[in-house]
Every structure is written in structure tokens, then in C-alpha cells.
Amino acid sequence: MKAPCSIAASDPDVTEPHTSSSSSGLSSDVLGLGQAIVDWSASVPDEVLGRFNVAKGGRRVVTVDERAEVMQTLDEMGAPSQVSP
């Protein structure tokens, strides 16, 4: 049986399902999907927070396009930033 995911289907190591059994006799199928979330911080003026709709001291999940705009703004400002995985 092939995996219903086009990415998995292109990888021969994950195209067949794998079932594992525990010592209790129970079995389970495990599927792991991921998209890493990275915390990233910078010191900016309040105007920049307003531009990107972020409360002072707050946080917000951004889209790829928003991230590009934020990064460009920080580069233009020369604002130091820090990334934490």
C-alpha cells in the first residue's frame, strides 16, 4: 500500500506503512508531520510593531510573505535580531 502523500511517495523509505507493537501487545501506526516553528526576536521602535500588528512584548505567527517583509524592514533599519529554534 502506497502512502497518500506525494512527498512520501517519492521517498522509498516511507512508502510502505510500518506498524510497531509494544510489550503490552498493543500496536500503533505513527505518522509524523512537521514544520518547524522558530522564535525570532528583534528590538524595534513602536511604529514597526504597529506596522506588523504586534503588541509590545507580544508575539505573532507570520506567513512566509510577512516574514520576508519583516526581514526586509529589519535589514533596512539595521536592527539586530536573534533566532531561537
mmCIF file of C-alpha atoms in Angstrom:
data_model
loop_
_atom_site.group_PDB
_atom_site.id
_atom_site.type_symbol
_atom_site.label_atom_id
_atom_site.label_comp_id
_atom_site.label_asym_id
_atom_site.label_seq_id
_atom_site.Cartn_x
_atom_site.Cartn_y
_atom_site.Cartn_z
ATOM 1 C CA MET A 1 0.000 0.000 0.000
ATOM 2 C CA LYS A 2 1.431 3.376 -1.015
ATOM 3 C CA ALA A 3 1.359 6.401 1.286
ATOM 4 C CA PRO A 4 -1.231 9.015 0.241
ATOM 5 C CA CYS A 5 1.363 11.792 0.357
ATOM 6 C CA SER A 6 3.243 12.842 -2.773
ATOM 7 C CA ILE A 7 6.365 13.633 -0.735
ATOM 8 C CA ALA A 8 6.300 10.267 0.968
ATOM 9 C CA ALA A 9 5.602 8.519 -2.319
ATOM 10 C CA SER A 10 8.839 9.896 -3.742
ATOM 11 C CA ASP A 11 10.886 8.532 -0.816
ATOM 12 C CA PRO A 12 11.322 4.743 -0.946
ATOM 13 C CA ASP A 13 11.971 4.629 2.811
ATOM 14 C CA VAL A 14 8.478 5.841 3.701
ATOM 15 C CA THR A 15 6.170 4.437 1.023
ATOM 16 C CA GLU A 16 5.185 1.344 2.983
ATOM 17 C CA PRO A 17 3.309 1.725 6.277
ATOM 18 C CA HIS A 18 5.050 0.432 9.378
ATOM 19 C CA THR A 19 3.221 -0.875 12.421
ATOM 20 C CA SER A 20 5.019 -1.354 15.707
ATOM 21 C CA SER A 21 3.953 -3.414 18.700
ATOM 22 C CA SER A 22 4.667 -2.561 22.311
ATOM 23 C CA SER A 23 5.487 -5.059 25.050
ATOM 24 C CA SER A 24 1.838 -4.831 26.148
ATOM 25 C CA GLY A 25 0.733 -6.376 22.864
ATOM 26 C CA LEU A 26 -0.900 -3.158 21.650
ATOM 27 C CA SER A 27 0.077 -1.938 18.214
ATOM 28 C CA SER A 28 0.000 1.522 16.736
ATOM 29 C CA ASP A 29 0.683 3.306 13.480
ATOM 30 C CA VAL A 30 2.604 6.547 13.811
ATOM 31 C CA LEU A 31 2.681 9.400 11.334
ATOM 32 C CA GLY A 32 4.913 12.388 11.936
ATOM 33 C CA LEU A 33 4.444 15.614 10.043
ATOM 34 C CA GLY A 34 6.351 18.716 10.839
ATOM 35 C CA GLN A 35 7.021 22.288 10.076
ATOM 36 C CA ALA A 36 9.476 23.807 12.461
ATOM 37 C CA ILE A 37 8.447 26.927 14.307
ATOM 38 C CA VAL A 38 11.300 29.261 15.045
ATOM 39 C CA ASP A 39 11.169 32.046 17.623
ATOM 40 C CA TRP A 40 12.854 35.129 16.352
ATOM 41 C CA SER A 41 13.180 38.469 18.140
ATOM 42 C CA ALA A 42 14.428 41.964 17.391
ATOM 43 C CA SER A 43 14.461 45.372 19.075
ATOM 44 C CA VAL A 44 12.403 47.801 17.012
ATOM 45 C CA PRO A 45 10.570 51.112 17.506
ATOM 46 C CA ASP A 46 6.861 51.036 18.386
ATOM 47 C CA GLU A 47 5.994 52.183 14.840
ATOM 48 C CA VAL A 48 7.325 48.906 13.445
ATOM 49 C CA LEU A 49 5.220 46.921 15.917
ATOM 50 C CA GLY A 50 2.135 48.788 14.729
ATOM 51 C CA ARG A 51 3.024 48.232 11.081
ATOM 52 C CA PHE A 52 3.082 44.466 11.630
ATOM 53 C CA ASN A 53 0.210 44.375 14.146
ATOM 54 C CA VAL A 54 2.280 43.051 17.054
ATOM 55 C CA ALA A 55 1.647 44.108 20.657
ATOM 56 C CA LYS A 56 4.671 45.352 22.588
ATOM 57 C CA GLY A 57 6.186 42.312 24.302
ATOM 58 C CA GLY A 58 3.882 40.046 22.280
ATOM 59 C CA ARG A 59 4.291 37.501 19.572
ATOM 60 C CA ARG A 60 2.530 36.539 16.380
ATOM 61 C CA VAL A 61 2.760 33.724 13.846
ATOM 62 C CA VAL A 62 3.516 35.152 10.397
ATOM 63 C CA THR A 63 3.173 33.859 6.869
ATOM 64 C CA VAL A 64 6.154 33.341 4.581
ATOM 65 C CA ASP A 65 5.340 36.602 2.772
ATOM 66 C CA GLU A 66 5.024 38.524 6.057
ATOM 67 C CA ARG A 67 8.318 37.077 7.240
ATOM 68 C CA ALA A 68 10.034 38.331 4.088
ATOM 69 C CA GLU A 69 8.599 41.813 4.647
ATOM 70 C CA VAL A 70 9.662 41.846 8.307
ATOM 71 C CA MET A 71 13.175 40.653 7.425
ATOM 72 C CA GLN A 72 13.497 43.324 4.741
ATOM 73 C CA THR A 73 12.357 46.001 7.205
ATOM 74 C CA LEU A 74 14.877 44.844 9.815
ATOM 75 C CA ASP A 75 17.661 44.779 7.217
ATOM 76 C CA GLU A 76 16.799 48.310 6.082
ATOM 77 C CA MET A 77 16.783 49.511 9.710
ATOM 78 C CA GLY A 78 19.976 47.671 10.574
ATOM 79 C CA ALA A 79 18.096 46.250 13.562
ATOM 80 C CA PRO A 80 19.835 43.371 15.325
ATOM 81 C CA SER A 81 17.750 40.211 15.568
ATOM 82 C CA GLN A 82 18.065 36.851 17.294
ATOM 83 C CA VAL A 83 16.761 33.428 16.249
ATOM 84 C CA SER A 84 15.924 30.668 18.728
ATOM 85 C CA PRO A 85 14.954 27.235 17.359
#
